[in-house]
Each structure stands twice: as C-alpha cells, then as structure tokens.
mmCIF file of C-alpha atoms in Angstrom:
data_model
loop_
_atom_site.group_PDB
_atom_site.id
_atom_site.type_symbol
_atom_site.label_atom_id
_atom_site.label_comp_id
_atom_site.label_asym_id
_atom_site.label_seq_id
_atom_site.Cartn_x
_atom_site.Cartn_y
_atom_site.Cartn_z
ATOM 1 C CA UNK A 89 -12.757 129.752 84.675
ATOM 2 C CA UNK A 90 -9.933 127.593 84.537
ATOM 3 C CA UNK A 91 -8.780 125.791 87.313
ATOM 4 C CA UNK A 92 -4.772 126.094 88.553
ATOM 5 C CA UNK A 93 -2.495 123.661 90.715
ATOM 6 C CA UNK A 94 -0.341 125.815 93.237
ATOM 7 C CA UNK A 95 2.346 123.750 95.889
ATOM 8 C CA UNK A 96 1.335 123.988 99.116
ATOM 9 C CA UNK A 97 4.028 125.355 100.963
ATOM 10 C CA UNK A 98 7.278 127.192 99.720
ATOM 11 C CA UNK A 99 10.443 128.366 101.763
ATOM 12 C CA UNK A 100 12.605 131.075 100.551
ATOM 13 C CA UNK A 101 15.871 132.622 102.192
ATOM 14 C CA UNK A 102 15.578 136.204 103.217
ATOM 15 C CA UNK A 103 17.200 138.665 100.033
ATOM 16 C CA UNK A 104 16.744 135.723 97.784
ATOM 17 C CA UNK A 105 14.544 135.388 94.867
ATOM 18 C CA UNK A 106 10.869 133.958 95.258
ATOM 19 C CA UNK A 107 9.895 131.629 92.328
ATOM 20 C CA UNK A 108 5.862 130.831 92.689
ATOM 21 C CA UNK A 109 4.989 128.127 90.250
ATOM 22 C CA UNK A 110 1.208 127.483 88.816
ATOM 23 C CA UNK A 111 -0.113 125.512 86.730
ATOM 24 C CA UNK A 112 -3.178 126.347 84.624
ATOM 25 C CA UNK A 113 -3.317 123.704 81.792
ATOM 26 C CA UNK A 114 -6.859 124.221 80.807
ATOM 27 C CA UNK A 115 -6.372 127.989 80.582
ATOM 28 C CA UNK A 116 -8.651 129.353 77.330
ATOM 29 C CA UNK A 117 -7.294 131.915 74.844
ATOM 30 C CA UNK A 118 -9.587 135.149 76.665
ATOM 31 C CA UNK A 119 -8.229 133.984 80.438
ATOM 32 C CA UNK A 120 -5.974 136.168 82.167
ATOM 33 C CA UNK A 121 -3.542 134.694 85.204
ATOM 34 C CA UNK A 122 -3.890 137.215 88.151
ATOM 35 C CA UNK A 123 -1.527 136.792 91.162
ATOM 36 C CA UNK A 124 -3.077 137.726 94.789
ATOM 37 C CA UNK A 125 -1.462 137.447 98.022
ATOM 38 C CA UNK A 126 -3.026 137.438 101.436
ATOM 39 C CA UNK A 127 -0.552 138.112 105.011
ATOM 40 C CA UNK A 128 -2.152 136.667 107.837
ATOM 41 C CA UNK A 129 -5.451 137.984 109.387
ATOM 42 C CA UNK A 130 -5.573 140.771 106.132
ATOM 43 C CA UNK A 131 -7.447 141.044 103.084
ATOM 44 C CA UNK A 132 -5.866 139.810 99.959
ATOM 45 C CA UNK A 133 -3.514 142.094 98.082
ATOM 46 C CA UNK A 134 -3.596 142.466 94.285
ATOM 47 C CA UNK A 135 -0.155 141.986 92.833
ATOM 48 C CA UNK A 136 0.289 141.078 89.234
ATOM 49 C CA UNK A 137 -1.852 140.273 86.101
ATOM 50 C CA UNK A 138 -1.458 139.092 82.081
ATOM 51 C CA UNK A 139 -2.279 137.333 79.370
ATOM 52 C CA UNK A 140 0.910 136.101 77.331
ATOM 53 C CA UNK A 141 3.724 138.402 77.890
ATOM 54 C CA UNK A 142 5.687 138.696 80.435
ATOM 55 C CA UNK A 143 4.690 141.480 83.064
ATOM 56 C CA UNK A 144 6.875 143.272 85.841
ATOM 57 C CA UNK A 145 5.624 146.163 88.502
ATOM 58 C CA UNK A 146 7.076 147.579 91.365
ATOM 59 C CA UNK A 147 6.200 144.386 93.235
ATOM 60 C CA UNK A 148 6.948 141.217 91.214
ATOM 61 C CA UNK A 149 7.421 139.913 87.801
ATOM 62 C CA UNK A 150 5.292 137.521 85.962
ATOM 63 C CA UNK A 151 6.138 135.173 83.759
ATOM 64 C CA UNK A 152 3.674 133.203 81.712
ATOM 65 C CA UNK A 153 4.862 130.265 79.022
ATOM 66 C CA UNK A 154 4.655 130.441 75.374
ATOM 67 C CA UNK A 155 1.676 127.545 75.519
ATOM 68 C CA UNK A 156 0.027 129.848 78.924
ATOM 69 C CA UNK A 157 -0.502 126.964 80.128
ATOM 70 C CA UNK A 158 1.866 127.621 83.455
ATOM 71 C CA UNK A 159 3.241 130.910 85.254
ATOM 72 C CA UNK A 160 5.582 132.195 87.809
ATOM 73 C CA UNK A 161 5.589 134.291 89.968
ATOM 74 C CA UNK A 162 9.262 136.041 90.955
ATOM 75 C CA UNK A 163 9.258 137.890 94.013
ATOM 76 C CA UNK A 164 12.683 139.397 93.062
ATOM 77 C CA UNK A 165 14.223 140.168 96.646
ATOM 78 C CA UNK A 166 12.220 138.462 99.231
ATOM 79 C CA UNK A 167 11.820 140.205 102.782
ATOM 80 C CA UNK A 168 10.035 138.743 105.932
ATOM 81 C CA UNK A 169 7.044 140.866 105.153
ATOM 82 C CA UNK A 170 6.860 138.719 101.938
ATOM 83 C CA UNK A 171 5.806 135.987 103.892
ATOM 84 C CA UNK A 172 1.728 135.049 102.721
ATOM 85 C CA UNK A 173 -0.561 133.030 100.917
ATOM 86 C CA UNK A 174 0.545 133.443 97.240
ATOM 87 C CA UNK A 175 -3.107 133.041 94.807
ATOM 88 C CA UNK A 176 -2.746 131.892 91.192
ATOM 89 C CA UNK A 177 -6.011 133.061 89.835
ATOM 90 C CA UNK A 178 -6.943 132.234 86.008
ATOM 91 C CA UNK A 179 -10.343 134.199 84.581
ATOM 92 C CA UNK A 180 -11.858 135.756 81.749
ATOM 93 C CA UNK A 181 -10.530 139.682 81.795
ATOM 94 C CA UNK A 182 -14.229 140.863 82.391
ATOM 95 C CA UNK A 183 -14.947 138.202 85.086
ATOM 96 C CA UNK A 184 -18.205 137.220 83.889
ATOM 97 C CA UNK A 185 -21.296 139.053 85.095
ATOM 98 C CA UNK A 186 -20.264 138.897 88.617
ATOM 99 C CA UNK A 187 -16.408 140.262 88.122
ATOM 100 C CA UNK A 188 -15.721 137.551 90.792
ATOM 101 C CA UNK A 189 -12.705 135.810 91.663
ATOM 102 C CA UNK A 190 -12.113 132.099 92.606
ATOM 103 C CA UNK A 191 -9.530 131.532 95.267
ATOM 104 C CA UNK A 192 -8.220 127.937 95.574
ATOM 105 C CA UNK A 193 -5.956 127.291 98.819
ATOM 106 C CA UNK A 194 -2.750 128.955 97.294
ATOM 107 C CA UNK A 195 0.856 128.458 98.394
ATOM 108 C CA UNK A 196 1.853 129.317 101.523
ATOM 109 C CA UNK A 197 4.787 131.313 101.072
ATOM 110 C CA UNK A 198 7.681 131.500 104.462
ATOM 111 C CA UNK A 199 10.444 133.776 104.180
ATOM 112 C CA UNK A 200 13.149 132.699 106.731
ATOM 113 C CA UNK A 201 16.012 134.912 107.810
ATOM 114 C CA UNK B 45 -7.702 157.569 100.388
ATOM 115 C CA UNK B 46 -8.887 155.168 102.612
ATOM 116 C CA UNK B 47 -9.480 152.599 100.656
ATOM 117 C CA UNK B 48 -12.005 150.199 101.407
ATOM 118 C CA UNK B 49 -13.120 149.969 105.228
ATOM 119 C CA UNK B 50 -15.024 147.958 107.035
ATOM 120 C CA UNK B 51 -16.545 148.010 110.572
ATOM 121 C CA UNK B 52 -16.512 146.428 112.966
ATOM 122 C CA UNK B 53 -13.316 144.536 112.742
ATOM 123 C CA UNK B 54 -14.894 141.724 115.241
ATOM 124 C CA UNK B 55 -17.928 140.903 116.447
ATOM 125 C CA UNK B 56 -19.641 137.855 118.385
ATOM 126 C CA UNK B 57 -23.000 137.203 118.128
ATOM 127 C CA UNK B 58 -25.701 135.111 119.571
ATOM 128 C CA UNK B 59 -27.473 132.227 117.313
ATOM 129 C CA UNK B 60 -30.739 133.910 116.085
ATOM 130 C CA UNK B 61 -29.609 137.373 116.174
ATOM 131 C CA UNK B 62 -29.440 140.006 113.361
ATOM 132 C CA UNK B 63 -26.870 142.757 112.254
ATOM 133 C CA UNK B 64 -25.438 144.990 109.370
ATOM 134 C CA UNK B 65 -21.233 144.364 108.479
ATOM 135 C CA UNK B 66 -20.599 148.419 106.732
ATOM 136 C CA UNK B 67 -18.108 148.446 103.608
ATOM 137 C CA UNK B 68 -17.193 151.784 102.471
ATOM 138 C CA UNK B 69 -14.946 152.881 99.336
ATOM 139 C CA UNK B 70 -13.984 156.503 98.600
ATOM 140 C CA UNK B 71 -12.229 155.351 94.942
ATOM 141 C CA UNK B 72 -15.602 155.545 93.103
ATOM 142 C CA UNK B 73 -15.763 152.167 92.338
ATOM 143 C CA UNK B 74 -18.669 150.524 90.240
ATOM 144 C CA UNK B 75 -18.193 146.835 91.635
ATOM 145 C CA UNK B 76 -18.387 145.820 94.881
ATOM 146 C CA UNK B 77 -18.246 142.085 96.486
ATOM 147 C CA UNK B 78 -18.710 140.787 99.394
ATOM 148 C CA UNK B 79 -17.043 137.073 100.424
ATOM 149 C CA UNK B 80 -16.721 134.874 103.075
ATOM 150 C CA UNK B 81 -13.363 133.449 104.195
ATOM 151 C CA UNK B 82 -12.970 130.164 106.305
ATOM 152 C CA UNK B 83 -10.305 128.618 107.971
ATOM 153 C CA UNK B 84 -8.036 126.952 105.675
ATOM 154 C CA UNK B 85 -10.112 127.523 102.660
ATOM 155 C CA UNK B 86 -10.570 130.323 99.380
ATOM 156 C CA UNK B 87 -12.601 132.920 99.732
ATOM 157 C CA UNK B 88 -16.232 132.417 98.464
ATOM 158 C CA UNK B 89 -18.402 135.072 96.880
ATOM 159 C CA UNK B 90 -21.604 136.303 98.883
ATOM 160 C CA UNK B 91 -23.625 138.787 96.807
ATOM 161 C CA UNK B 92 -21.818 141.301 94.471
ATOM 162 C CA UNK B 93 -23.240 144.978 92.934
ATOM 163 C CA UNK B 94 -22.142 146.225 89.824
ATOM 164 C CA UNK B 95 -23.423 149.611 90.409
ATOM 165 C CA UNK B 96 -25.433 152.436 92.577
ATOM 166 C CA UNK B 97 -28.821 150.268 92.674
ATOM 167 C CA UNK B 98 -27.868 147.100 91.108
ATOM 168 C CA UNK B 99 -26.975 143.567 93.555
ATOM 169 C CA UNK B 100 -26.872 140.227 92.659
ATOM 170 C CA UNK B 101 -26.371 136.728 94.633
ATOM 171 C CA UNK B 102 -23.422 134.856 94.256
ATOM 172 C CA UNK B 103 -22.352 131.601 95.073
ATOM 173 C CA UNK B 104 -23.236 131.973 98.827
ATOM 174 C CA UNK B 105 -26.210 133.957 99.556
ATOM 175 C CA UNK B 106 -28.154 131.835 101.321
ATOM 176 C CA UNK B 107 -29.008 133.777 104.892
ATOM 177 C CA UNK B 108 -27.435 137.496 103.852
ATOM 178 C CA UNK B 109 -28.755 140.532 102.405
ATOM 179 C CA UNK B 110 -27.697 143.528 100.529
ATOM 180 C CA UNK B 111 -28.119 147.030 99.128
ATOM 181 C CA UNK B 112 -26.576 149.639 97.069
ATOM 182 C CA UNK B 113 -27.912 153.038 97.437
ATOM 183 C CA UNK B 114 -24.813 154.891 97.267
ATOM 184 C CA UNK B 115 -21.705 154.090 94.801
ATOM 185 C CA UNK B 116 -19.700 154.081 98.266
ATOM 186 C CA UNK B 117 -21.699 151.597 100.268
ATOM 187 C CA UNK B 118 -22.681 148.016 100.181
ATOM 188 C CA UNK B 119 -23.734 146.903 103.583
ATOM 189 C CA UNK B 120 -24.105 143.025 104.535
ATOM 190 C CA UNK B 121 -26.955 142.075 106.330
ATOM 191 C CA UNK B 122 -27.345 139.292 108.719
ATOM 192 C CA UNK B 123 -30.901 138.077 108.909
ATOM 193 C CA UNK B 124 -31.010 135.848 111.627
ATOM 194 C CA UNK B 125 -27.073 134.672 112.359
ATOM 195 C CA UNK B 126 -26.532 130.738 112.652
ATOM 196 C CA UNK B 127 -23.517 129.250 113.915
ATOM 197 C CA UNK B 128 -22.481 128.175 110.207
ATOM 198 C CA UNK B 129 -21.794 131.866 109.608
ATOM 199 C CA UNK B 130 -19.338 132.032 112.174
ATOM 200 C CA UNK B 131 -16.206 133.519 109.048
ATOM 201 C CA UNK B 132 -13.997 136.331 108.393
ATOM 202 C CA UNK B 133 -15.879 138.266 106.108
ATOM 203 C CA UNK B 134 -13.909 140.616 103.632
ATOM 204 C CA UNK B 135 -15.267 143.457 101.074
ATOM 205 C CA UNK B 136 -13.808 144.370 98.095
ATOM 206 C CA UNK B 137 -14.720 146.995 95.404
ATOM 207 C CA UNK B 138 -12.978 147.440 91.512
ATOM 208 C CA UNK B 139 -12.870 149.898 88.894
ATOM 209 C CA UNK B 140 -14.661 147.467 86.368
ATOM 210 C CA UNK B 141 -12.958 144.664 85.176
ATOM 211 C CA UNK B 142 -9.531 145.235 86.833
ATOM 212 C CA UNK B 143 -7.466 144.101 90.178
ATOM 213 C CA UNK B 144 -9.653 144.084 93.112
ATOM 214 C CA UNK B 145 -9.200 145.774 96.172
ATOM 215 C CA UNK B 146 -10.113 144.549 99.549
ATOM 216 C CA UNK B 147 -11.019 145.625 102.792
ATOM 217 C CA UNK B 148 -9.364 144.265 106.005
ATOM 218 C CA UNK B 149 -12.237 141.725 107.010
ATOM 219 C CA UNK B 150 -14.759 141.530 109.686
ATOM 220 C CA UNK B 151 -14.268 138.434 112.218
ATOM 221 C CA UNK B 152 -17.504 137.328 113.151
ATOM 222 C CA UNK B 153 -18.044 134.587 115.332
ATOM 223 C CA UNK B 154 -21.837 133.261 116.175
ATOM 224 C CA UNK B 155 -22.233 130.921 119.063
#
C-alpha cells in the first residue's frame, strides 16, 4: 500500500470550511484513498472513499487530482464536534488478504469557535 | 443495530495474568479485525477473520489469541498479559472489501 504525508495539526473556524490535504505520490492505478476520522477516546469513523472522481456524502466531499497523486478532504461546514484525527488511508480496494488498514499519525484536526 | 460492541470498556490487569476482550457485530459481517492503538501512534493490526471459522495473524500477534465460531463473534485472548500490552484495543468488522466499522475500544492497562 502506498504510503501518504498528512500535516500534523490543522485549525479551522467554527461554520467554516475544512480543507484536509494528503499526499499520496506513490499511489498505484488499483489504490483507493479512504478518509477515517477518530474523536478522542472513540473508535475511528469511516467517512469517505474513491478512486479518481470526485466523491461527496452526507459527511464530506473528496477530492482527488487528475494525476491521484494528492486528495482533500472538505469538511463543508465545520462544527466543534468536527474536531478529530483526520486519516488519509491509500490501499488496494480488496485490502489484500487481510482487508486491513494502515493508519499513519493523521492530522489533528481543532475546530475553534 | 448495535453495531459493533465491545466489553469491557476498561480493564487493569496484573503482569502474568490471562483474559478474553468480547467483540460482537449484529450487521452480518464476514471480516472482522482486531488492532491495537497506542498513544500517539496508528492503529496496528492484531489477528483478523475473514469468516465463521477462518483467523489469521497480522502484523502483531505475538502474545494474543483468537477464534471465530460464530459470524458475530471474534473474541481476543490474552495469554499471559505483559506490561507491553498495556493499549486501547479496538474491533472492527466489514461487509467484504468496503469501509470498516469499529467498535468503541477496550482500555487495558497491565501493571
């Protein structure tokens, strides 16, 4: 799986727009970029996944270059309860025998009112 | 549903003794994992089951156990606990090759 670069630490102003950046330059043709996001003492939370288009659910949009090899995230109106560790994922649709994901350390998003 | 549960939410344990973390899903999920989260750091895969009957190690086995006799459970077992195991210790079961969902975590301290 291909490895991704995620800032450390992001602010964002309450009712503002959350832009996540990652960066996945090795990312191979059959790798999807998944998006998790993890509030403090819970499990992760799934939010977002795709391959070369640009995706959009009830919680975020994703938007993935022409090359793939970067992303962002848009959290479109951010709230307090927002505030998490954002996970850029990249990995091959079917995971590989063990459907496992590989966390990095993610971006510590703070929402601030 | 519930979702995926897990009991109990903490636990302390002495060096040298042994227990069972429970996972439970009620979504009828074929893949279950179980990882290990530590301060500051990812979360690293345990063992995993891709079905009823069916486990495998991943990149952290070392000291755990598991089983799958039921689609809905995957218990972690705790041979002989070690302070190194002291983690937050999250299950989470898919639908195949899609999103994961996870449990809220098990805090498990060994001293």
């Amino acid at each position: 799986d291909a490895k991704t670069t995620q800032p450390t630490s992001m602010d964002c102003a309450e009712g503002r727009a959350a832009n996540l950046p990652c960066n996945h330059s090795t990312i191979s043709g059959n790798e999807y970029v998944y998006w998790y996001r993890q509030i403090h003492s819970q499990g992760p939370q799934y939010i977002i996944h795709g391959l070369k288009n640009n995706e959009t659910n009830e919680m975020a949009s994703l938007i993935i270059t022409e090359d793939r090899k970067s992303s962002t995230l848009i959290l479109p109106h951010a709230t307090l309860r927002d505030t998490a560790v954002y996970y850029c994922i990249v990995r091959d649709r079917y995971g590989g025998a063990t459907n496992k994901l590989i966390f990095g350390t993610g971006t510590l998003l703070a929402v601030q009112p | 549903n519930a979702g995926v549960t897990q009991t109990p939410k903490f636990q302390v344990l002495k060096t040298g003794q042994s227990m069972t973390l429970q996972c439970a899903q009620d979504m009828n999920h074929e893949y279950m994992s179980w990882y290990r989260q530590d301060p500051g750091m990812g979360l690293r895969l345990i063992h995993y089951s891709v079905g009823a009957g069916i486990t495998d190690q991943g990149e952290v086995p070392n000291g755990y156990n598991v089983s799958r006799s039921t689609t809905e459970d995957f218990p972690l077992r705790l041979l002989s606990a070690a302070p190194s195991q002291t983690s937050v210790y999250f299950c989470a079961s898919s639908p195949g090759a899609n999103e994961q969902y996870f449990g809220p975590g098990t805090r498990l301290t060994v001293t």
